[in-house]
Coordinates of N, CA and C and ligand atoms in Angstrom, one line a residue:
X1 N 23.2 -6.2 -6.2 CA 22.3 -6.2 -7.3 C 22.5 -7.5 -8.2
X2 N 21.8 -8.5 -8.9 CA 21.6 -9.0 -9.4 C 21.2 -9.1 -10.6
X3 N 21.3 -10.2 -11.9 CA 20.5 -9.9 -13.1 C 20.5 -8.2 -14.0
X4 N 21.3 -7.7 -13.8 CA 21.2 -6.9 -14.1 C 21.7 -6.4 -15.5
X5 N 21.7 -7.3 -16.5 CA 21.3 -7.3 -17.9 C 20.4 -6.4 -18.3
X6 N 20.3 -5.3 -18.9 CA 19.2 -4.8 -19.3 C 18.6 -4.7 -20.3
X7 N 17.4 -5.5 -20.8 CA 16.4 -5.5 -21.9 C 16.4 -4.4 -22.5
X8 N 15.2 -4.5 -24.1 CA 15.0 -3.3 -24.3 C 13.5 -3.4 -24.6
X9 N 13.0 -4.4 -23.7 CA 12.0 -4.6 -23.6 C 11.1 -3.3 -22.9
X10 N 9.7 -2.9 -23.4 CA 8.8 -1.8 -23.0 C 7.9 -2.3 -21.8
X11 N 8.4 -1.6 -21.0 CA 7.4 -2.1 -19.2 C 6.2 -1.1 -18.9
X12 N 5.6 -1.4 -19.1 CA 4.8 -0.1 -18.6 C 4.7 0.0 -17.2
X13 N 4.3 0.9 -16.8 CA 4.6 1.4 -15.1 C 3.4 2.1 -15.5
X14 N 2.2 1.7 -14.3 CA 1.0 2.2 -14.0 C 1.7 3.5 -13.2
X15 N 0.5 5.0 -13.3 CA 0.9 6.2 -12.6 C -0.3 6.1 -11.8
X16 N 0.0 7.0 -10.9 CA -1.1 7.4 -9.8 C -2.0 8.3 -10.6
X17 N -3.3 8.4 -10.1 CA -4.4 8.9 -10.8 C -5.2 8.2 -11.8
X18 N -4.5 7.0 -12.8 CA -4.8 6.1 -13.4 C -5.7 4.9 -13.3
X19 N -6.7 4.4 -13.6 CA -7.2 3.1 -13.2 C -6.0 2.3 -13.0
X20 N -6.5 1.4 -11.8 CA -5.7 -0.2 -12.0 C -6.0 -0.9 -13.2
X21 N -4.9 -1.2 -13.9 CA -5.0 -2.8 -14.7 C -5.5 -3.5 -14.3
X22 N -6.8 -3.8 -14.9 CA -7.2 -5.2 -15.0 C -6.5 -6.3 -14.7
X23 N -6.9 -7.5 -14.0 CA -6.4 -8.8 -14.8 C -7.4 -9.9 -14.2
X24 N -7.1 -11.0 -14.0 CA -8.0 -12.5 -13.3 C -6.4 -13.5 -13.3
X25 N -6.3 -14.0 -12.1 CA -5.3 -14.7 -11.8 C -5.8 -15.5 -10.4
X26 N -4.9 -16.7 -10.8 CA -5.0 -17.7 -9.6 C -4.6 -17.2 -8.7
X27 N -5.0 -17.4 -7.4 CA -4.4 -17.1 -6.1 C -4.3 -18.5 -4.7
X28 N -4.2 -17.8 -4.0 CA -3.6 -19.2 -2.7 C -5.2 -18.8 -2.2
X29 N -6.5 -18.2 -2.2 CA -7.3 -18.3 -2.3 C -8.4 -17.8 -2.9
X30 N -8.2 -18.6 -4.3 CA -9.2 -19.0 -5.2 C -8.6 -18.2 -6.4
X31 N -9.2 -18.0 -7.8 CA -9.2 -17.0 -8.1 C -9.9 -15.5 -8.2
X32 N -9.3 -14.3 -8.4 CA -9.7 -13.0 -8.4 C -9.6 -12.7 -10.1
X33 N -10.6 -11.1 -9.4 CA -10.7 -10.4 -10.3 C -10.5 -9.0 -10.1
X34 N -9.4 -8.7 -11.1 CA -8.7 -7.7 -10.4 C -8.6 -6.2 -10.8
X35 N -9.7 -5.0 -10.5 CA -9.4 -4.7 -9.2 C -11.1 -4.7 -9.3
X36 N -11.7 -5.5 -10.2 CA -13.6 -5.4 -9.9 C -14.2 -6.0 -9.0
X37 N -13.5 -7.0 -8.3 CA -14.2 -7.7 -7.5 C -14.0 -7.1 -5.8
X38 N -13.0 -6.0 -5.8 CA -12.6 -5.1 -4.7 C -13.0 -3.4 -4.5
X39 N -14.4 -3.7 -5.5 CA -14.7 -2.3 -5.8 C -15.4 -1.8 -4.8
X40 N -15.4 -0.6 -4.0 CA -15.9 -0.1 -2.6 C -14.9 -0.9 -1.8
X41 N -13.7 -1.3 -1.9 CA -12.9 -1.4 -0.5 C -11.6 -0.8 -1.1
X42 N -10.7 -0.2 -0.1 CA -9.3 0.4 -0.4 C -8.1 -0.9 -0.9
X43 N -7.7 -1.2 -1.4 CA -7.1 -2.2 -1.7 C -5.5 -2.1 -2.1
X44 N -4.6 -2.6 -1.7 CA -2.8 -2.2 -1.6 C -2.5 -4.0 -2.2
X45 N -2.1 -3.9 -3.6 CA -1.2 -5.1 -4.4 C 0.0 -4.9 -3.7
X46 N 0.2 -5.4 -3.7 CA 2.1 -5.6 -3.3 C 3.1 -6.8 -3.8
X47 N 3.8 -6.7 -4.6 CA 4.8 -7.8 -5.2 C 6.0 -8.1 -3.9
X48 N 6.3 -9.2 -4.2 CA 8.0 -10.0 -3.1 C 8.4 -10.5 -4.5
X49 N 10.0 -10.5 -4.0 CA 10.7 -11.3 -5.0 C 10.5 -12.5 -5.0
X50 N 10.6 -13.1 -3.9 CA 10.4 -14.8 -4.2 C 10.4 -15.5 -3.1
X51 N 9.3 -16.9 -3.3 CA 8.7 -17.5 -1.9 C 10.1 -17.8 -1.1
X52 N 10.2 -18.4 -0.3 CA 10.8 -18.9 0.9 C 12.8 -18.0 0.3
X53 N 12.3 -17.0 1.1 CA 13.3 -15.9 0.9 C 13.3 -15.2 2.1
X54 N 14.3 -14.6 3.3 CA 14.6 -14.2 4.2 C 13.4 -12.8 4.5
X55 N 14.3 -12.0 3.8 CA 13.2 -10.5 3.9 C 11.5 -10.5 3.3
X56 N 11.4 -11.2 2.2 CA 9.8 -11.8 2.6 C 9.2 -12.4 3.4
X57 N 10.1 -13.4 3.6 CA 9.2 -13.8 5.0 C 9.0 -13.0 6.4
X58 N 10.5 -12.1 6.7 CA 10.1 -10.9 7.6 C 8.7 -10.1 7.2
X59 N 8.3 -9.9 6.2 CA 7.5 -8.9 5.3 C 6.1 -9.8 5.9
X60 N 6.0 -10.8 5.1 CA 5.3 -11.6 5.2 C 4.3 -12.2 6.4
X61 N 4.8 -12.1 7.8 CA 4.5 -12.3 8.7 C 4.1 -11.2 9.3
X62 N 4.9 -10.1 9.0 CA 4.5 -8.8 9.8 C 3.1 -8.2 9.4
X63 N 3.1 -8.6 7.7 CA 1.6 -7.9 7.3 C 0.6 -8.5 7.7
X64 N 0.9 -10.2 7.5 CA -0.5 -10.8 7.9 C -0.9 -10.5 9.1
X65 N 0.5 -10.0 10.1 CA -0.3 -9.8 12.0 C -0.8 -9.1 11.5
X66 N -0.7 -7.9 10.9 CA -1.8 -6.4 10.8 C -2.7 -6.3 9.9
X67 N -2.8 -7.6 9.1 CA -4.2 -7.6 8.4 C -5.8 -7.4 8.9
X68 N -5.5 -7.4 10.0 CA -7.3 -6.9 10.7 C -7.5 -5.8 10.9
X69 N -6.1 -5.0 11.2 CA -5.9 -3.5 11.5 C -6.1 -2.7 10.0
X70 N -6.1 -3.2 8.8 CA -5.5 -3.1 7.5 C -7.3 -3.2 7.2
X71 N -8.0 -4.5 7.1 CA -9.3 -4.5 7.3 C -10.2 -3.7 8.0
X72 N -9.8 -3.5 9.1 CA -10.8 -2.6 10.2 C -10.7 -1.3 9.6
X73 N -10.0 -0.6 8.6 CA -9.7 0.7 8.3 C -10.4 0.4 6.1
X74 N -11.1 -0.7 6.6 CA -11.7 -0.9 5.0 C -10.6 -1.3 3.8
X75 N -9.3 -1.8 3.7 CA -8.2 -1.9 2.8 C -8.2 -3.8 3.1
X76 N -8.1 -3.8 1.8 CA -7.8 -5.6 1.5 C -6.7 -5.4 0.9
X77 N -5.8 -7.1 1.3 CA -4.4 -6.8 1.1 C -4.6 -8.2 0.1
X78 N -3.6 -7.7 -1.2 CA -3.7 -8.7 -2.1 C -1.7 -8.8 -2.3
X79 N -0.7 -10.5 -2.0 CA 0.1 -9.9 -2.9 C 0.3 -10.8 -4.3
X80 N 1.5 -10.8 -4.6 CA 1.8 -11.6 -6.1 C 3.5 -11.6 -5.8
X81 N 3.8 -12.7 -6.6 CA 5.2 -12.7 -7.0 C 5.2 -13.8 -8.3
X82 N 6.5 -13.8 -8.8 CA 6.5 -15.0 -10.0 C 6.7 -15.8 -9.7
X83 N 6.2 -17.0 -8.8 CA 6.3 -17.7 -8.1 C 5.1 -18.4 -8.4
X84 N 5.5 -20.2 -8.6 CA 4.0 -20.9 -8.9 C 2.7 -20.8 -7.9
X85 N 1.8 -21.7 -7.5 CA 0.8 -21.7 -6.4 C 1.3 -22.6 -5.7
X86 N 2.2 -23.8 -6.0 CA 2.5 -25.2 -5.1 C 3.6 -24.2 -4.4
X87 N 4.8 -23.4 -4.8 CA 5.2 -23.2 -4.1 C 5.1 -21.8 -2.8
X88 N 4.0 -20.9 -3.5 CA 3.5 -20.5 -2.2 C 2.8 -20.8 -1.3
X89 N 1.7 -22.0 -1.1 CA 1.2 -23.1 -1.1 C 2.1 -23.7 0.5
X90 N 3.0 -24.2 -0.5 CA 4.6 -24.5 0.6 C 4.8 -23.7 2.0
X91 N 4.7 -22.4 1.0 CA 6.0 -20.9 2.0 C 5.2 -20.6 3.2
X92 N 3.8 -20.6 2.4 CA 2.7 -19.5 3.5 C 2.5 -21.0 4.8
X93 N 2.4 -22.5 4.4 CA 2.4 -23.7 5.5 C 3.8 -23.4 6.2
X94 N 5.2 -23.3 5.7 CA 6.0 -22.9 6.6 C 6.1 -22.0 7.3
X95 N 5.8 -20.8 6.8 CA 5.4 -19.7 7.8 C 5.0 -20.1 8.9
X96 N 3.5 -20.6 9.0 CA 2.2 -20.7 10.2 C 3.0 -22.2 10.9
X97 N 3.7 -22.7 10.1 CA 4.0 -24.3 11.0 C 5.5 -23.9 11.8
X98 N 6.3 -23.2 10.7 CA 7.3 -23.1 11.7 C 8.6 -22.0 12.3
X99 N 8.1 -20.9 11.5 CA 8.2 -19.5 11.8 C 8.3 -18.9 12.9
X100 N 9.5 -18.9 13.9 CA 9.1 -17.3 14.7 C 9.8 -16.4 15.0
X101 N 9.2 -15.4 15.0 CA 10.6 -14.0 14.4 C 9.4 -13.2 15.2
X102 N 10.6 -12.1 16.1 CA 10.0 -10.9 17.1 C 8.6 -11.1 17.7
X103 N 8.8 -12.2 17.7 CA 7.4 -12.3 18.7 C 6.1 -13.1 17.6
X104 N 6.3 -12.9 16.3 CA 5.5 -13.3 16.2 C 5.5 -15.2 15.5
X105 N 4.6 -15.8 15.7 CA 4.3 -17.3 15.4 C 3.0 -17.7 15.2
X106 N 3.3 -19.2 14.2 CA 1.3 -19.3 14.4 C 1.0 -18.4 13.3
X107 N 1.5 -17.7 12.5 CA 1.1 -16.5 11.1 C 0.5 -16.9 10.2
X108 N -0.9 -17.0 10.2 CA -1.2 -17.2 9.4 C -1.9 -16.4 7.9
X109 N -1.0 -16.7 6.6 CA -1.5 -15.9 5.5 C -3.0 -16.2 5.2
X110 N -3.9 -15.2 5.7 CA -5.1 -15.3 5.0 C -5.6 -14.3 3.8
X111 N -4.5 -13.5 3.7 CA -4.8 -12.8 2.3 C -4.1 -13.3 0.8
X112 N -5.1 -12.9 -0.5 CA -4.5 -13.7 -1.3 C -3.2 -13.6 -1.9
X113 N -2.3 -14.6 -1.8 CA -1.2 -14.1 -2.8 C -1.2 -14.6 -4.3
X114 N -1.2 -14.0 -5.1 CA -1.0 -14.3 -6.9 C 0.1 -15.2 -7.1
X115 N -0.6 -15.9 -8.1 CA 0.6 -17.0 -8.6 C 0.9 -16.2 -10.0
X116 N 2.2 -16.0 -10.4 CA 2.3 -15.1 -11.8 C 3.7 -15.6 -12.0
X117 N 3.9 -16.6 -12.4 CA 5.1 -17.5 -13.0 C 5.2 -16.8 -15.0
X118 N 4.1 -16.6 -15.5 CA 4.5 -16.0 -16.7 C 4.7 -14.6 -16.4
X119 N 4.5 -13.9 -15.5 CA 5.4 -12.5 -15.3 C 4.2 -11.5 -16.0
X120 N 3.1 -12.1 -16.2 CA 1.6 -11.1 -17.1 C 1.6 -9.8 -16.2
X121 N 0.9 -10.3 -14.7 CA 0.7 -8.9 -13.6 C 2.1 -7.9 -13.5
X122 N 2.6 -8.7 -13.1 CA 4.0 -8.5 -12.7 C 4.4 -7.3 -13.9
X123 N 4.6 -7.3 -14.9 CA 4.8 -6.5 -15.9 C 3.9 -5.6 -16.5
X124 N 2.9 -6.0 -16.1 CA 1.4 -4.7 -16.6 C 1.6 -3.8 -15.5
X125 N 2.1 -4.2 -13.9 CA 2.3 -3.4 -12.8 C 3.8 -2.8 -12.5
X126 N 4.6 -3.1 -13.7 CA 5.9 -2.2 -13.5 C 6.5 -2.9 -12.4
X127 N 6.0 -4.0 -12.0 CA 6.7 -4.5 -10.9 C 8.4 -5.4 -11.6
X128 N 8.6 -5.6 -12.6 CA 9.5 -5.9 -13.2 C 10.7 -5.0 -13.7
X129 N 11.1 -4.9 -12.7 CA 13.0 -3.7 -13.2 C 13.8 -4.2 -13.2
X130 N 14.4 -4.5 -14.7 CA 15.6 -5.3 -15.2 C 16.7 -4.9 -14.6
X131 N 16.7 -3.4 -14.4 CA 18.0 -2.5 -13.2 C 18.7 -3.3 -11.9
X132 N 17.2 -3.6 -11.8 CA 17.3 -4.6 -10.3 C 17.3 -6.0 -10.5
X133 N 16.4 -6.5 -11.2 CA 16.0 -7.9 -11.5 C 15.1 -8.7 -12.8
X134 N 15.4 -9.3 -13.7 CA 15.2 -9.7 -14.9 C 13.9 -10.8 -13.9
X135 N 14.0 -11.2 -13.2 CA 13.8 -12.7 -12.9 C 13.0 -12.7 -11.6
X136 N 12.9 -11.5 -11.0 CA 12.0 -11.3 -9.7 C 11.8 -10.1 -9.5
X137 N 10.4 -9.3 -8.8 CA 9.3 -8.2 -8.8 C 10.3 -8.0 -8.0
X138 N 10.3 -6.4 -8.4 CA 10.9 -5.6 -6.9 C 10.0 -5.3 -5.7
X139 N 10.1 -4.5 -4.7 CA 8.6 -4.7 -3.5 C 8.0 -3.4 -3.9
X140 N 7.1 -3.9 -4.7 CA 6.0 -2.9 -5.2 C 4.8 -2.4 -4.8
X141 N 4.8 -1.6 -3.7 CA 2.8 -1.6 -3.3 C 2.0 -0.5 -3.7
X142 N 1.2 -1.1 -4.4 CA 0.0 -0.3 -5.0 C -1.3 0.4 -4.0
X143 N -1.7 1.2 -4.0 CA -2.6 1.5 -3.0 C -4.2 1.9 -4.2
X144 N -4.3 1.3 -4.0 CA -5.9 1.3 -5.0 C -7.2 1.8 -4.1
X145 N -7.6 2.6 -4.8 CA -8.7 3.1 -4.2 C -10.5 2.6 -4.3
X146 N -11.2 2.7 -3.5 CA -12.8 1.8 -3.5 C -13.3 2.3 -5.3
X147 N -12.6 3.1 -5.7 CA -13.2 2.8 -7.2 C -12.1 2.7 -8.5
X148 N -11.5 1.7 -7.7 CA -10.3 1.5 -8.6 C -9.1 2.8 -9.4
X149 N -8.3 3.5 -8.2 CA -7.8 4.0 -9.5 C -6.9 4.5 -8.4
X150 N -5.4 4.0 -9.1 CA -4.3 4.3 -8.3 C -3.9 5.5 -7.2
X151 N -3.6 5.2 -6.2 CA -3.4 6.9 -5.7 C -2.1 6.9 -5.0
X152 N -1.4 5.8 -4.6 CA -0.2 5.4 -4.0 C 0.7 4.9 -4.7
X153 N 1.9 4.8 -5.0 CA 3.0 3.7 -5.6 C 4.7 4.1 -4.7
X154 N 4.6 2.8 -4.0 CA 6.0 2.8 -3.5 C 7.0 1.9 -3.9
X155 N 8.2 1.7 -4.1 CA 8.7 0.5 -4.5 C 9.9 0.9 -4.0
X156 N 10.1 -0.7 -3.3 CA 11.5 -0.8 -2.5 C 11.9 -1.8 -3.3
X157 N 13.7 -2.0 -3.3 CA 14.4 -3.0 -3.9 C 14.5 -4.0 -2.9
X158 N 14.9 -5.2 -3.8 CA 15.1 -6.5 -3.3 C 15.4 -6.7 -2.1
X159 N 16.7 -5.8 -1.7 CA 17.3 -5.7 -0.3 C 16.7 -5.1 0.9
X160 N 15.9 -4.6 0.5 CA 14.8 -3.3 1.4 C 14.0 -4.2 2.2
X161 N 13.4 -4.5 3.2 CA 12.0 -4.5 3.8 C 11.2 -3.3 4.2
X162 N 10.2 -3.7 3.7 CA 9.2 -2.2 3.8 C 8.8 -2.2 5.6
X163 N 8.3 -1.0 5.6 CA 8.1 -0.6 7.0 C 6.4 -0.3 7.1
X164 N 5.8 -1.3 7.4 CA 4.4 -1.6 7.6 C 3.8 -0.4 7.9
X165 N 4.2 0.3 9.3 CA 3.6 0.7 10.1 C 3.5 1.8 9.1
X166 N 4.6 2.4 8.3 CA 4.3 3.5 6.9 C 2.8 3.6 6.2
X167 N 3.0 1.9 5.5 CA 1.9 1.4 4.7 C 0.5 2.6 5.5
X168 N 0.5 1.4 6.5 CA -0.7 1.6 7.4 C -1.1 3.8 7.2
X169 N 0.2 4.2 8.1 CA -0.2 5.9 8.3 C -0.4 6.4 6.8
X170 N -0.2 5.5 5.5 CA -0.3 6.3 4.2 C -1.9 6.1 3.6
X171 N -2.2 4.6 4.3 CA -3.3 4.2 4.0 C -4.9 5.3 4.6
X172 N -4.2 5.6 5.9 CA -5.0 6.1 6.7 C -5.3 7.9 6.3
X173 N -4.0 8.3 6.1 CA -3.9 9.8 5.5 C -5.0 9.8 4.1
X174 N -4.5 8.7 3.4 CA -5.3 9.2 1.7 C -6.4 9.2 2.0
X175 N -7.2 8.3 3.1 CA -8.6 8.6 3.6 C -8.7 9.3 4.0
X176 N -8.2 10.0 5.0 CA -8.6 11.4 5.8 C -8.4 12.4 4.5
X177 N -7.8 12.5 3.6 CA -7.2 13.7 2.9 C -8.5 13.5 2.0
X178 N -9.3 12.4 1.4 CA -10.5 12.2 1.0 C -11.8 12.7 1.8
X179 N -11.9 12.6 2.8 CA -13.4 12.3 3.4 C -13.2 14.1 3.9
X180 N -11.9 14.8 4.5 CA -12.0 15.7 5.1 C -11.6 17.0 4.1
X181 N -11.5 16.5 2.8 CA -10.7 17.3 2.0 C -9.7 17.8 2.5
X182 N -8.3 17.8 2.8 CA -7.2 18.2 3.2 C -6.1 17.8 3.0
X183 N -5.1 18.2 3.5 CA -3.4 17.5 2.5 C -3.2 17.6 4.0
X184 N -2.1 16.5 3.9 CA -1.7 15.7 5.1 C 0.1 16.4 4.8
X185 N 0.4 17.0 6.2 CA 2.2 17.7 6.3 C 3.0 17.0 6.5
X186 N 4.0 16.9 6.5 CA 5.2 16.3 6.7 C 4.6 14.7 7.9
X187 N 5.2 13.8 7.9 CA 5.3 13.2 9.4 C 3.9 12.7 9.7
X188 N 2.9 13.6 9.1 CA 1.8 13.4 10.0 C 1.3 12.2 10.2
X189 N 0.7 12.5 11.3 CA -0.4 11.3 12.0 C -1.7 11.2 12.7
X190 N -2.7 10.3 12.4 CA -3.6 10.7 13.0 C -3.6 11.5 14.7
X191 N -4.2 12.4 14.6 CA -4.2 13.7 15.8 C -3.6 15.2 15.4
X192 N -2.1 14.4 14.2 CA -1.8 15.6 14.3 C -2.8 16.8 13.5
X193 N -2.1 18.2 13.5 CA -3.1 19.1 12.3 C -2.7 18.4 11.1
X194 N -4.0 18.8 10.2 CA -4.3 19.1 8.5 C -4.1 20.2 8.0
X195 N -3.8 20.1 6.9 CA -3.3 21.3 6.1 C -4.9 21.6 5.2
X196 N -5.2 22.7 5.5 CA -6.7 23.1 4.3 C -6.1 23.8 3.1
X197 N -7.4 23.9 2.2 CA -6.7 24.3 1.1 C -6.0 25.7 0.8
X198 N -5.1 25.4 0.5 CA -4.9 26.8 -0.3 C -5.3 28.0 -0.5
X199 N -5.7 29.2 0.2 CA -6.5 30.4 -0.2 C -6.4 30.8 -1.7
X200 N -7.9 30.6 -2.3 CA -7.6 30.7 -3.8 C -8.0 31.8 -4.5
X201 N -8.1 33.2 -3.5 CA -8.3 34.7 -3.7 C -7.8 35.2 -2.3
X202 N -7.6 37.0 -2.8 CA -7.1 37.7 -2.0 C -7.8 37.5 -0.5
X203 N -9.5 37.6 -1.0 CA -10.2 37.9 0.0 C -10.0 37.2 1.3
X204 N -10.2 35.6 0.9 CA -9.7 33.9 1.9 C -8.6 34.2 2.0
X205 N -7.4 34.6 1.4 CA -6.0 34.9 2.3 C -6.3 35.4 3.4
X206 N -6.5 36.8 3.4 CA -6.9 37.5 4.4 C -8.1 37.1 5.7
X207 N -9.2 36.7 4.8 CA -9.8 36.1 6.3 C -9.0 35.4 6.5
X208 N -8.4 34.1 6.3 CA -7.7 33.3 6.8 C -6.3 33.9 8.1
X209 N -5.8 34.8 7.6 CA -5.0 35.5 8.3 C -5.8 36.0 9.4
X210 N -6.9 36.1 9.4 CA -7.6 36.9 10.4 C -8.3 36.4 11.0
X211 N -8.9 35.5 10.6 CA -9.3 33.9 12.0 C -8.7 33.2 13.2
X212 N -8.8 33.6 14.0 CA -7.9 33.4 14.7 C -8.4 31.4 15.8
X213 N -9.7 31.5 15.4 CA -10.1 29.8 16.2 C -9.9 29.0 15.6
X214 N -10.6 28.4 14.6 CA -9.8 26.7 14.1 C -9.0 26.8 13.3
X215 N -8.6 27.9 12.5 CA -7.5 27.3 11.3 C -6.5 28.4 12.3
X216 N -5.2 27.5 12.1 CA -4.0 28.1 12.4 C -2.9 28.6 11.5
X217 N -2.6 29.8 11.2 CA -1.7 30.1 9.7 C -0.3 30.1 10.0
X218 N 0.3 29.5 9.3 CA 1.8 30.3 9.7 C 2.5 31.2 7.9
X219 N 1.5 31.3 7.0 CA 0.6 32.4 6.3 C -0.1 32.1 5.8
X220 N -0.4 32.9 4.6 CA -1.5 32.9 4.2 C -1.7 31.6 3.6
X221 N -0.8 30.8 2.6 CA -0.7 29.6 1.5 C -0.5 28.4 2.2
X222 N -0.5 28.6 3.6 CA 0.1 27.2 4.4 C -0.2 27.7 6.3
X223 N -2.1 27.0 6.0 CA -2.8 27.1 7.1 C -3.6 25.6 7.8
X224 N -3.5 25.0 9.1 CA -3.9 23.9 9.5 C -5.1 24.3 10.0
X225 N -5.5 23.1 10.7 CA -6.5 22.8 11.4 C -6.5 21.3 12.2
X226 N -7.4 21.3 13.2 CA -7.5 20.4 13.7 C -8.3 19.1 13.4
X227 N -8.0 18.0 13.4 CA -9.0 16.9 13.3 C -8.5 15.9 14.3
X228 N -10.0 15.6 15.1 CA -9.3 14.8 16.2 C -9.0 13.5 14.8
X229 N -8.6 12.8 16.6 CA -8.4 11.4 16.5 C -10.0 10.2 16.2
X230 N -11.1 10.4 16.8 CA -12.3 10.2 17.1 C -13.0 10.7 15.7
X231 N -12.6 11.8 15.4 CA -13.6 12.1 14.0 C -12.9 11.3 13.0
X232 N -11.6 11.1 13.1 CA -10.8 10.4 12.1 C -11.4 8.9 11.8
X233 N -11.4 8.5 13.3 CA -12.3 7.0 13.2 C -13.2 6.9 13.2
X234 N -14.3 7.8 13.3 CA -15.6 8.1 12.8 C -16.2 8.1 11.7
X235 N -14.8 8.6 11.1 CA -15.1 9.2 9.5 C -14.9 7.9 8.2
X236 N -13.7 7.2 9.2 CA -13.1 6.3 8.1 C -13.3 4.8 8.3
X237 N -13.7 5.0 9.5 CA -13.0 3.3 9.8 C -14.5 3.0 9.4
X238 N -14.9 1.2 9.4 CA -16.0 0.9 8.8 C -17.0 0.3 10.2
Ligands
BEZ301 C1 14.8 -11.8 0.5 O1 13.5 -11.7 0.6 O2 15.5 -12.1 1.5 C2 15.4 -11.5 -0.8 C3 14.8 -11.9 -2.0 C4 15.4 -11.6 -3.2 C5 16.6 -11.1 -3.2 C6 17.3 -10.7 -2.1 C7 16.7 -10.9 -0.8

């Protein structure tokens, strides 16, 4: 751990259920507006500590391969760090010119990253923990919803690389758990069962216990069901 002085500076930390903060910031393509100009698409902010850095660049190359997969499922990927524009500018040309790690090369960042050298986003998004770091965002991803308002917040420390493929199955759950009304169990994955609601009288306990074709109980408060794979991409993808 690093920097680990601690302020007594007030950070606010956006909660889930909450609109996203606002802001307008330069980016490595163009500037935005943030989160109005992404309204009707699912959208995931995500902070790095800092440009030409080992575990972001692992990060970094792995997201952009699956930014079409991330797109095809309606989600735009925005990130930020406190890092100027010349020098991400720099990082994202090294990447694509000379980068290659597990197969992948040729990476090119087409989603925007934030230039936030005064630390404005970065601190309206809690991405700033003096615990961890005075001086760099911890890996923060926000999952923002088509009408702006938080529904995800993960944050890994400096040392951590996030695990994409996560991103992706959390991205994909909050939609299904939206369009099919249901809560997604342990592990799950598209194919596997959904969890329906809750029986919210005696009577739905009971039928529920007593249905024996699509919902499956193992009792009354905790009953699945099936959703293919096909209605899932039917339902969600664009
Ligand atoms: C990295 O991305 O490799 C990294 C960045 C900041 C602190 C430690 C590691």
């Amino acid at each position: 751990m690093e920097d680990t002085k601690q302020t007594n500076e007030i950070i606010s930390m956006p909660r889930i259920g909450e609109r996203a903060p606002s802001f307008k910031a330069v980016t490595t393509q163009g500037e935005i507006n943030f989160p109005e100009q992404y309204e009707g698409s699912w959208v995931i902010l995500f902070s790095h500590p800092a440009d030409f850095t080992p575990v972001c660049t692992s990060e970094f190359m792995t997201f952009a391969s699956m930014e079409t997969k991330f797109n095809e499922a309606n989600c735009k990927l925005v990130g930020l760090s406190v890092d100027g524009l010349y020098s991400h500018i720099a990082w994202l040309r090294t990447i694509k010119e000379k980068i290659e790690y597990k197969g992948m090369k040729d990476v090119e960042v087409k989603f925007p990253l934030i230039e936030d050298i005064t630390m404005e986003v970065a601190k309206k998004y809690g991405m700033i923990q003096p615990g961890e770091s005075n001086t760099k965002a911890v890996r923060a991803v926000f999952f923002i919803d088509p009408k702006g308002i938080i529904r995800t917040i993960i944050y890994y420390p400096l040392s951590l690389g996030r695990n994409f493929d996560e991103l992706y199955r959390a991205l994909i759950a909050l939609q299904v758990a939206d369009k099919f009304s249901v809560a997604l169990p342990a592990d799950w994955r598209p194919g596997d069962d959904v969890i329906v609601p809750t029986a919210g009288s005696c009577g739905v306990a009971k039928e529920r216990m007593e249905n024996k074709e699509d919902i499956h109980c193992y009792d009354w408060f905790f009953c699945t069901k099936k959703i293919s794979e096909d209605e899932i991409n039917n339902g969600i993808k664009k």
